[in-house]
PDB file of C-alpha atoms in Angstrom:
ATOM      1  CA  MET A  27       0.150  -0.003   0.038  1.00 68.00           C
ATOM      2  CA  ARG A  28       1.315   3.425  -1.009  1.00 86.00           C
ATOM      3  CA  LYS A  29       1.939   5.999   1.786  1.00 96.00           C
ATOM      4  CA  LYS A  30      -0.735   9.030   1.707  1.00 98.00           C
ATOM      5  CA  ALA A  31       0.115  12.582   2.713  1.00 98.00           C
ATOM      6  CA  LEU A  32      -2.549  15.096   3.863  1.00 98.00           C
ATOM      7  CA  ILE A  33      -1.423  18.615   2.986  1.00 98.00           C
ATOM      8  CA  THR A  34      -3.433  21.695   3.825  1.00 98.00           C
ATOM      9  CA  GLY A  35      -3.471  25.027   1.963  1.00 97.00           C
ATOM     10  CA  ALA A  36      -2.728  22.798  -1.030  1.00 98.00           C
ATOM     11  CA  SER A  37      -4.254  24.783  -3.958  1.00 97.00           C
ATOM     12  CA  ARG A  38      -1.335  27.053  -4.608  1.00 96.00           C
ATOM     13  CA  GLY A  39       2.066  28.038  -3.438  1.00 97.00           C
ATOM     14  CA  ILE A  40       4.173  25.996  -0.954  1.00 98.00           C
ATOM     15  CA  GLY A  41       1.286  23.438  -0.507  1.00 98.00           C
ATOM     16  CA  ALA A  42       0.879  22.731  -4.259  1.00 98.00           C
ATOM     17  CA  ALA A  43       4.479  22.564  -4.725  1.00 98.00           C
ATOM     18  CA  ALA A  44       4.905  20.305  -1.804  1.00 98.00           C
ATOM     19  CA  ALA A  45       2.128  18.092  -3.226  1.00 98.00           C
ATOM     20  CA  ARG A  46       4.019  17.815  -6.509  1.00 98.00           C
ATOM     21  CA  SER A  47       7.399  16.871  -4.809  1.00 98.00           C
ATOM     22  CA  LEU A  48       5.701  14.142  -3.105  1.00 98.00           C
ATOM     23  CA  ALA A  49       3.781  12.938  -5.976  1.00 98.00           C
ATOM     24  CA  GLU A  50       7.056  12.584  -7.876  1.00 97.00           C
ATOM     25  CA  GLU A  51       8.093  10.031  -5.338  1.00 97.00           C
ATOM     26  CA  GLY A  52       4.742   8.229  -5.677  1.00 97.00           C
ATOM     27  CA  TRP A  53       2.816   9.398  -2.509  1.00 98.00           C
ATOM     28  CA  ASP A  54      -0.848   9.325  -2.804  1.00 98.00           C
ATOM     29  CA  LEU A  55      -2.342  12.721  -1.618  1.00 98.00           C
ATOM     30  CA  PHE A  56      -5.183  14.241   0.364  1.00 98.00           C
ATOM     31  CA  LEU A  57      -5.344  18.020  -0.696  1.00 98.00           C
ATOM     32  CA  VAL A  58      -7.129  20.481   1.507  1.00 98.00           C
ATOM     33  CA  CYS A  59      -8.065  24.349   0.837  1.00 97.00           C
ATOM     34  CA  LYS A  60     -10.609  26.630   2.138  1.00 97.00           C
ATOM     35  CA  SER A  61     -12.439  27.434  -1.115  1.00 95.00           C
ATOM     36  CA  ALA A  62     -10.448  27.307  -4.291  1.00 96.00           C
ATOM     37  CA  ARG A  63     -12.164  24.630  -5.859  1.00 96.00           C
ATOM     38  CA  GLU A  64     -11.075  24.992  -9.451  1.00 97.00           C
ATOM     39  CA  GLU A  65      -7.390  25.718  -8.289  1.00 97.00           C
ATOM     40  CA  ILE A  66      -7.138  22.589  -6.207  1.00 98.00           C
ATOM     41  CA  GLY A  67      -9.024  20.660  -8.925  1.00 98.00           C
ATOM     42  CA  ARG A  68      -6.513  21.595 -11.460  1.00 98.00           C
ATOM     43  CA  VAL A  69      -3.604  20.455  -9.144  1.00 98.00           C
ATOM     44  CA  LYS A  70      -5.304  17.125  -8.813  1.00 98.00           C
ATOM     45  CA  ARG A  71      -5.708  16.594 -12.407  1.00 98.00           C
ATOM     46  CA  GLU A  72      -2.104  17.542 -13.172  1.00 98.00           C
ATOM     47  CA  LEU A  73      -0.610  15.404 -10.543  1.00 98.00           C
ATOM     48  CA  GLU A  74      -2.616  12.200 -11.281  1.00 98.00           C
ATOM     49  CA  GLY A  75      -1.861  12.728 -15.184  1.00 98.00           C
ATOM     50  CA  GLU A  76       1.686  13.223 -14.698  1.00 98.00           C
ATOM     51  CA  PHE A  77       2.440  10.894 -11.700  1.00 98.00           C
ATOM     52  CA  GLY A  78      -0.306   8.356 -11.726  1.00 97.00           C
ATOM     53  CA  VAL A  79      -0.987   8.963  -7.991  1.00 98.00           C
ATOM     54  CA  GLY A  80      -4.241   8.835  -6.069  1.00 97.00           C
ATOM     55  CA  CYS A  81      -5.324  12.301  -5.199  1.00 98.00           C
ATOM     56  CA  GLU A  82      -8.308  13.445  -3.290  1.00 98.00           C
ATOM     57  CA  THR A  83      -9.388  16.896  -2.794  1.00 98.00           C
ATOM     58  CA  TYR A  84     -11.447  18.528   0.208  1.00 98.00           C
ATOM     59  CA  LEU A  85     -12.807  22.118   0.840  1.00 98.00           C
ATOM     60  CA  CYS A  86     -12.586  22.958   4.601  1.00 96.00           C
ATOM     61  CA  ASP A  87     -12.189  25.963   6.712  1.00 97.00           C
ATOM     62  CA  LEU A  88      -9.485  24.737   9.150  1.00 97.00           C
ATOM     63  CA  ALA A  89     -10.114  27.506  11.497  1.00 96.00           C
ATOM     64  CA  ASP A  90     -13.446  25.788  12.434  1.00 97.00           C
ATOM     65  CA  PRO A  91     -12.843  22.643  14.529  1.00 97.00           C
ATOM     66  CA  VAL A  92     -16.069  20.920  13.245  1.00 97.00           C
ATOM     67  CA  GLN A  93     -15.040  21.270   9.670  1.00 97.00           C
ATOM     68  CA  ALA A  94     -11.537  20.026  10.486  1.00 97.00           C
ATOM     69  CA  GLU A  95     -12.806  16.791  12.206  1.00 97.00           C
ATOM     70  CA  ASP A  96     -15.099  16.167   9.317  1.00 97.00           C
ATOM     71  CA  MET A  97     -11.979  16.532   6.872  1.00 97.00           C
ATOM     72  CA  MET A  98      -9.746  14.267   8.872  1.00 96.00           C
ATOM     73  CA  ARG A  99     -12.488  11.550   9.151  1.00 96.00           C
ATOM     74  CA  GLN A 100     -12.734  11.809   5.406  1.00 97.00           C
ATOM     75  CA  ALA A 101      -8.878  11.602   4.803  1.00 97.00           C
ATOM     76  CA  GLY A 102      -8.711   8.175   6.639  1.00 96.00           C
ATOM     77  CA  GLU A 103      -5.253   6.650   7.106  1.00 97.00           C
ATOM     78  CA  ILE A 104      -2.426   9.260   6.559  1.00 98.00           C
ATOM     79  CA  HIS A 105       1.434   8.833   7.019  1.00 98.00           C
ATOM     80  CA  ALA A 106       2.400  12.491   6.621  1.00 98.00           C
ATOM     81  CA  LEU A 107       0.695  15.407   7.587  1.00 98.00           C
ATOM     82  CA  VAL A 108       1.868  18.893   6.252  1.00 98.00           C
ATOM     83  CA  ASN A 109       0.219  21.789   8.116  1.00 98.00           C
ATOM     84  CA  ASN A 110       0.491  24.669   5.376  1.00 98.00           C
ATOM     85  CA  ALA A 111      -2.665  26.510   5.547  1.00 96.00           C
ATOM     86  CA  GLY A 112      -2.036  30.017   6.779  1.00 96.00           C
ATOM     87  CA  ILE A 113      -3.018  33.794   6.223  1.00 96.00           C
ATOM     88  CA  SER A 114      -1.238  36.989   6.886  1.00 95.00           C
ATOM     89  CA  HIS A 115      -2.278  40.352   8.302  1.00 95.00           C
ATOM     90  CA  VAL A 116      -0.264  43.549   7.944  1.00 94.00           C
ATOM     91  CA  GLY A 117      -1.119  46.500   9.908  1.00 96.00           C
ATOM     92  CA  LEU A 118      -0.653  48.290  13.268  1.00 98.00           C
ATOM     93  CA  LEU A 119      -1.661  46.287  16.168  1.00 97.00           C
ATOM     94  CA  ALA A 120      -3.672  48.910  17.776  1.00 97.00           C
ATOM     95  CA  GLU A 121      -5.749  49.238  14.684  1.00 98.00           C
ATOM     96  CA  MET A 122      -6.368  45.361  14.517  1.00 97.00           C
ATOM     97  CA  ALA A 123      -9.825  44.365  15.023  1.00 98.00           C
ATOM     98  CA  LEU A 124     -10.491  41.424  17.409  1.00 98.00           C
ATOM     99  CA  GLU A 125     -12.019  39.385  14.715  1.00 97.00           C
ATOM    100  CA  GLU A 126      -9.047  39.775  12.613  1.00 98.00           C
ATOM    101  CA  TRP A 127      -6.758  38.570  15.490  1.00 98.00           C
ATOM    102  CA  ARG A 128      -8.855  35.717  16.109  1.00 98.00           C
ATOM    103  CA  ARG A 129      -8.952  34.751  12.313  1.00 97.00           C
ATOM    104  CA  VAL A 130      -5.103  34.726  12.099  1.00 98.00           C
ATOM    105  CA  ILE A 131      -4.633  32.808  15.202  1.00 98.00           C
ATOM    106  CA  ASP A 132      -7.413  30.187  14.461  1.00 98.00           C
ATOM    107  CA  THR A 133      -6.266  29.617  10.713  1.00 97.00           C
ATOM    108  CA  ASN A 134      -2.349  29.527  11.530  1.00 98.00           C
ATOM    109  CA  LEU A 135      -2.253  27.960  14.794  1.00 98.00           C
ATOM    110  CA  SER A 136      -5.417  26.406  16.040  1.00 98.00           C
ATOM    111  CA  SER A 137      -5.782  24.567  12.822  1.00 98.00           C
ATOM    112  CA  VAL A 138      -2.339  22.830  13.787  1.00 98.00           C
ATOM    113  CA  PHE A 139      -3.942  21.599  16.994  1.00 98.00           C
ATOM    114  CA  TYR A 140      -7.207  20.424  15.143  1.00 98.00           C
ATOM    115  CA  THR A 141      -5.355  18.328  12.573  1.00 98.00           C
ATOM    116  CA  CYS A 142      -2.632  16.963  14.919  1.00 98.00           C
ATOM    117  CA  ARG A 143      -5.079  15.857  17.741  1.00 98.00           C
ATOM    118  CA  LEU A 144      -6.933  13.823  15.040  1.00 97.00           C
ATOM    119  CA  ALA A 145      -3.944  12.492  13.032  1.00 98.00           C
ATOM    120  CA  VAL A 146      -1.760  11.471  16.077  1.00 98.00           C
ATOM    121  CA  PRO A 147      -3.701   8.668  17.593  1.00 98.00           C
ATOM    122  CA  GLN A 148      -3.551   6.609  14.087  1.00 98.00           C
ATOM    123  CA  MET A 149       0.014   7.468  13.814  1.00 98.00           C
ATOM    124  CA  VAL A 150       0.944   6.323  17.385  1.00 98.00           C
ATOM    125  CA  ARG A 151      -1.119   3.153  16.691  1.00 98.00           C
ATOM    126  CA  ARG A 152       1.225   2.375  13.812  1.00 97.00           C
ATOM    127  CA  ARG A 153       4.188   3.669  15.546  1.00 98.00           C
ATOM    128  CA  GLU A 154       5.017   5.714  12.265  1.00 98.00           C
ATOM    129  CA  GLY A 155       4.310   9.048  11.113  1.00 98.00           C
ATOM    130  CA  LYS A 156       5.712  12.414   9.991  1.00 98.00           C
ATOM    131  CA  ILE A 157       4.123  15.948  10.788  1.00 98.00           C
ATOM    132  CA  VAL A 158       5.582  19.088   9.012  1.00 99.00           C
ATOM    133  CA  ASN A 159       4.363  22.487  10.258  1.00 98.00           C
ATOM    134  CA  VAL A 160       4.992  25.102   7.789  1.00 98.00           C
ATOM    135  CA  SER A 161       6.153  28.346   9.941  1.00 98.00           C
ATOM    136  CA  SER A 162       7.951  31.625   9.218  1.00 98.00           C
ATOM    137  CA  VAL A 163      11.169  33.429  10.272  1.00 98.00           C
ATOM    138  CA  TRP A 164       8.917  35.951  11.837  1.00 97.00           C
ATOM    139  CA  GLY A 165       7.864  33.101  14.061  1.00 98.00           C
ATOM    140  CA  CYS A 166      11.478  33.097  15.321  1.00 98.00           C
ATOM    141  CA  VAL A 167      12.260  36.759  15.471  1.00 97.00           C
ATOM    142  CA  GLY A 168       8.969  38.815  15.080  1.00 97.00           C
ATOM    143  CA  ALA A 169       8.048  41.248  12.316  1.00 96.00           C
ATOM    144  CA  SER A 170       6.777  44.901  12.874  1.00 96.00           C
ATOM    145  CA  MET A 171       3.275  45.397  11.545  1.00 95.00           C
ATOM    146  CA  GLU A 172       2.727  41.669  11.594  1.00 97.00           C
ATOM    147  CA  VAL A 173       2.200  41.020  15.279  1.00 98.00           C
ATOM    148  CA  ALA A 174      -0.362  38.460  14.927  1.00 98.00           C
ATOM    149  CA  TYR A 175       1.140  36.589  12.076  1.00 98.00           C
ATOM    150  CA  SER A 176       4.499  36.371  14.176  1.00 98.00           C
ATOM    151  CA  ALA A 177       2.591  35.298  17.342  1.00 98.00           C
ATOM    152  CA  SER A 178       0.832  32.681  15.403  1.00 98.00           C
ATOM    153  CA  LYS A 179       3.896  31.208  13.789  1.00 98.00           C
ATOM    154  CA  GLY A 180       5.951  31.420  16.921  1.00 98.00           C
ATOM    155  CA  GLY A 181       3.000  29.602  18.557  1.00 98.00           C
ATOM    156  CA  VAL A 182       3.606  26.922  15.769  1.00 98.00           C
ATOM    157  CA  ASN A 183       7.145  26.704  16.583  1.00 98.00           C
ATOM    158  CA  SER A 184       6.536  25.967  20.304  1.00 98.00           C
ATOM    159  CA  PHE A 185       3.784  23.597  19.490  1.00 98.00           C
ATOM    160  CA  THR A 186       6.081  21.651  17.094  1.00 98.00           C
ATOM    161  CA  LYS A 187       8.987  21.225  19.629  1.00 98.00           C
ATOM    162  CA  ALA A 188       6.614  19.968  22.458  1.00 98.00           C
ATOM    163  CA  LEU A 189       4.678  17.685  20.353  1.00 98.00           C
ATOM    164  CA  ALA A 190       7.727  16.276  18.973  1.00 98.00           C
ATOM    165  CA  LYS A 191       8.937  15.467  22.574  1.00 98.00           C
ATOM    166  CA  GLU A 192       5.532  13.817  23.295  1.00 98.00           C
ATOM    167  CA  LEU A 193       5.654  11.507  20.212  1.00 98.00           C
ATOM    168  CA  ALA A 194       9.230  10.667  20.024  1.00 98.00           C
ATOM    169  CA  PRO A 195       8.694   7.440  21.942  1.00 98.00           C
ATOM    170  CA  SER A 196       6.140   6.264  19.442  1.00 98.00           C
ATOM    171  CA  ASN A 197       8.446   6.773  16.502  1.00 98.00           C
ATOM    172  CA  VAL A 198       6.389   9.844  15.166  1.00 98.00           C
ATOM    173  CA  GLN A 199       8.392  12.867  14.031  1.00 98.00           C
ATOM    174  CA  VAL A 200       7.377  16.479  14.265  1.00 99.00           C
ATOM    175  CA  ASN A 201       9.417  19.171  12.666  1.00 99.00           C
ATOM    176  CA  GLY A 202       8.685  22.725  11.505  1.00 98.00           C
ATOM    177  CA  ILE A 203      10.140  24.827   8.553  1.00 98.00           C
ATOM    178  CA  ALA A 204      10.501  28.601   9.138  1.00 98.00           C
ATOM    179  CA  PHE A 205      10.462  29.910   5.605  1.00 98.00           C
ATOM    180  CA  GLY A 206      11.759  33.395   4.743  1.00 97.00           C
ATOM    181  CA  ALA A 207      10.339  35.352   1.687  1.00 95.00           C
ATOM    182  CA  ILE A 208       8.962  32.813  -0.653  1.00 96.00           C
ATOM    183  CA  ASP A 209       7.566  34.064  -3.910  1.00 93.00           C
ATOM    184  CA  THR A 210       3.880  33.163  -3.424  1.00 91.00           C
ATOM    185  CA  ARG A 211       0.599  34.909  -3.690  1.00 83.00           C
ATOM    186  CA  MET A 212       0.789  35.835   0.210  1.00 80.00           C
ATOM    187  CA  ASN A 213       3.250  38.454  -0.812  1.00 79.00           C
ATOM    188  CA  ALA A 214       0.829  39.972  -3.385  1.00 73.00           C
ATOM    189  CA  CYS A 215       0.005  42.783  -0.712  1.00 73.00           C
ATOM    190  CA  PHE A 216       3.568  44.125  -1.423  1.00 80.00           C
ATOM    191  CA  SER A 217       4.278  46.757  -4.320  1.00 85.00           C
ATOM    192  CA  GLN A 218       7.001  45.889  -6.783  1.00 89.00           C
ATOM    193  CA  GLU A 219       9.221  48.802  -4.870  1.00 91.00           C
ATOM    194  CA  GLU A 220       8.613  47.042  -1.490  1.00 89.00           C
ATOM    195  CA  LEU A 221       9.437  43.494  -3.133  1.00 90.00           C
ATOM    196  CA  ALA A 222      12.732  45.183  -4.580  1.00 91.00           C
ATOM    197  CA  ALA A 223      13.766  46.574  -1.261  1.00 92.00           C
ATOM    198  CA  LEU A 224      13.043  43.135   0.374  1.00 92.00           C
ATOM    199  CA  ARG A 225      15.354  41.421  -1.926  1.00 94.00           C
ATOM    200  CA  GLU A 226      18.070  43.798  -1.394  1.00 94.00           C
ATOM    201  CA  GLU A 227      17.979  42.587   2.246  1.00 95.00           C
ATOM    202  CA  ILE A 228      18.271  39.033   1.223  1.00 97.00           C
ATOM    203  CA  PRO A 229      21.800  37.813   0.781  1.00 97.00           C
ATOM    204  CA  ALA A 230      20.738  35.316  -1.707  1.00 97.00           C
ATOM    205  CA  ASP A 231      19.381  38.527  -3.762  1.00 95.00           C
ATOM    206  CA  ARG A 232      16.148  36.965  -4.445  1.00 95.00           C
ATOM    207  CA  LEU A 233      12.849  35.450  -2.978  1.00 96.00           C
ATOM    208  CA  GLY A 234      12.729  31.621  -2.653  1.00 96.00           C
ATOM    209  CA  SER A 235      10.536  29.845  -5.111  1.00 97.00           C
ATOM    210  CA  ALA A 236       7.610  27.569  -4.176  1.00 97.00           C
ATOM    211  CA  ARG A 237       9.167  24.551  -5.952  1.00 98.00           C
ATOM    212  CA  GLU A 238      12.140  25.201  -3.617  1.00 98.00           C
ATOM    213  CA  ALA A 239       9.904  25.233  -0.640  1.00 98.00           C
ATOM    214  CA  GLY A 240       8.009  22.227  -1.516  1.00 98.00           C
ATOM    215  CA  GLU A 241      11.358  20.280  -2.026  1.00 98.00           C
ATOM    216  CA  MET A 242      12.167  21.328   1.457  1.00 98.00           C
ATOM    217  CA  VAL A 243       8.882  19.756   2.949  1.00 98.00           C
ATOM    218  CA  LYS A 244       9.806  16.732   1.053  1.00 98.00           C
ATOM    219  CA  GLN A 245      13.192  16.468   2.527  1.00 98.00           C
ATOM    220  CA  VAL A 246      12.021  17.036   6.062  1.00 98.00           C
ATOM    221  CA  ILE A 247       9.522  14.152   5.520  1.00 98.00           C
ATOM    222  CA  ASN A 248      12.126  12.031   4.134  1.00 98.00           C
ATOM    223  CA  ALA A 249      14.769  12.838   6.968  1.00 98.00           C
ATOM    224  CA  PRO A 250      16.058  10.158   9.394  1.00 98.00           C
ATOM    225  CA  ALA A 251      13.694   9.396  12.252  1.00 98.00           C
ATOM    226  CA  TYR A 252      16.231  10.887  14.680  1.00 98.00           C
ATOM    227  CA  MET A 253      15.502  14.322  13.459  1.00 98.00           C
ATOM    228  CA  THR A 254      12.582  15.445  15.332  1.00 98.00           C
ATOM    229  CA  GLY A 255      11.518  18.735  17.289  1.00 98.00           C
ATOM    230  CA  GLN A 256      13.472  20.994  14.803  1.00 98.00           C
ATOM    231  CA  ILE A 257      12.698  24.274  13.283  1.00 98.00           C
ATOM    232  CA  ILE A 258      14.535  24.408  10.263  1.00 98.00           C
ATOM    233  CA  THR A 259      15.031  27.854   8.479  1.00 98.00           C
ATOM    234  CA  MET A 260      15.103  28.409   4.863  1.00 98.00           C
ATOM    235  CA  ASP A 261      15.640  32.195   3.955  1.00 97.00           C
ATOM    236  CA  GLY A 262      18.435  32.599   1.683  1.00 97.00           C
ATOM    237  CA  GLY A 263      20.539  33.859   4.626  1.00 97.00           C
ATOM    238  CA  TRP A 264      18.126  36.691   5.368  1.00 96.00           C
ATOM    239  CA  VAL A 265      17.441  36.373   9.295  1.00 88.00           C
TER     240      VAL A 265
END
């Protein structure tokens, strides 16, 4: 039986790239996004056509624990969980509405709790499993004007380290990847001038590609079992 990976936020960007990287290795996939039915359907068709893997899709708002539970029930047995779904918010903290704060925290952090809580029992039972939580360098050092996002990703980092210790005796590995500036739609809020200034700050002199990020997800999944509880930084030498 081929192994199956569940990837959230899989309609585009890092999630879609991770799906492609795993499909190239023959993984079956369960791809989740909030509402981009056409986009995730296109990813499904491309991967099934190119690699002959099984690929299911599911629409779900992972900020809602009831929807997350229904999604995990539909997914069935999974061998790798990639928590990639996330949103950003740029603005002054004093001007942030309570609902905006809750939305960022629920989407970026609470969703990781919802999926892990439901995936862990089957992984512990099999004594095998990989969990990769997609984070950000701002979760390590914080970013001005992105307090909620930084807090949510800092929470993901601590969650990752703590859960890794809890699951290590059961041979389940939990790691995170703190990405720097990756060229995805999340950065569409920045002007060309702002992106140019950002590139000047990065020693690699460019943004990372979604393809590179997807390959990193695959490498972490394929890492030796002794690697767990790590937050791996991939940022072109930026932070």
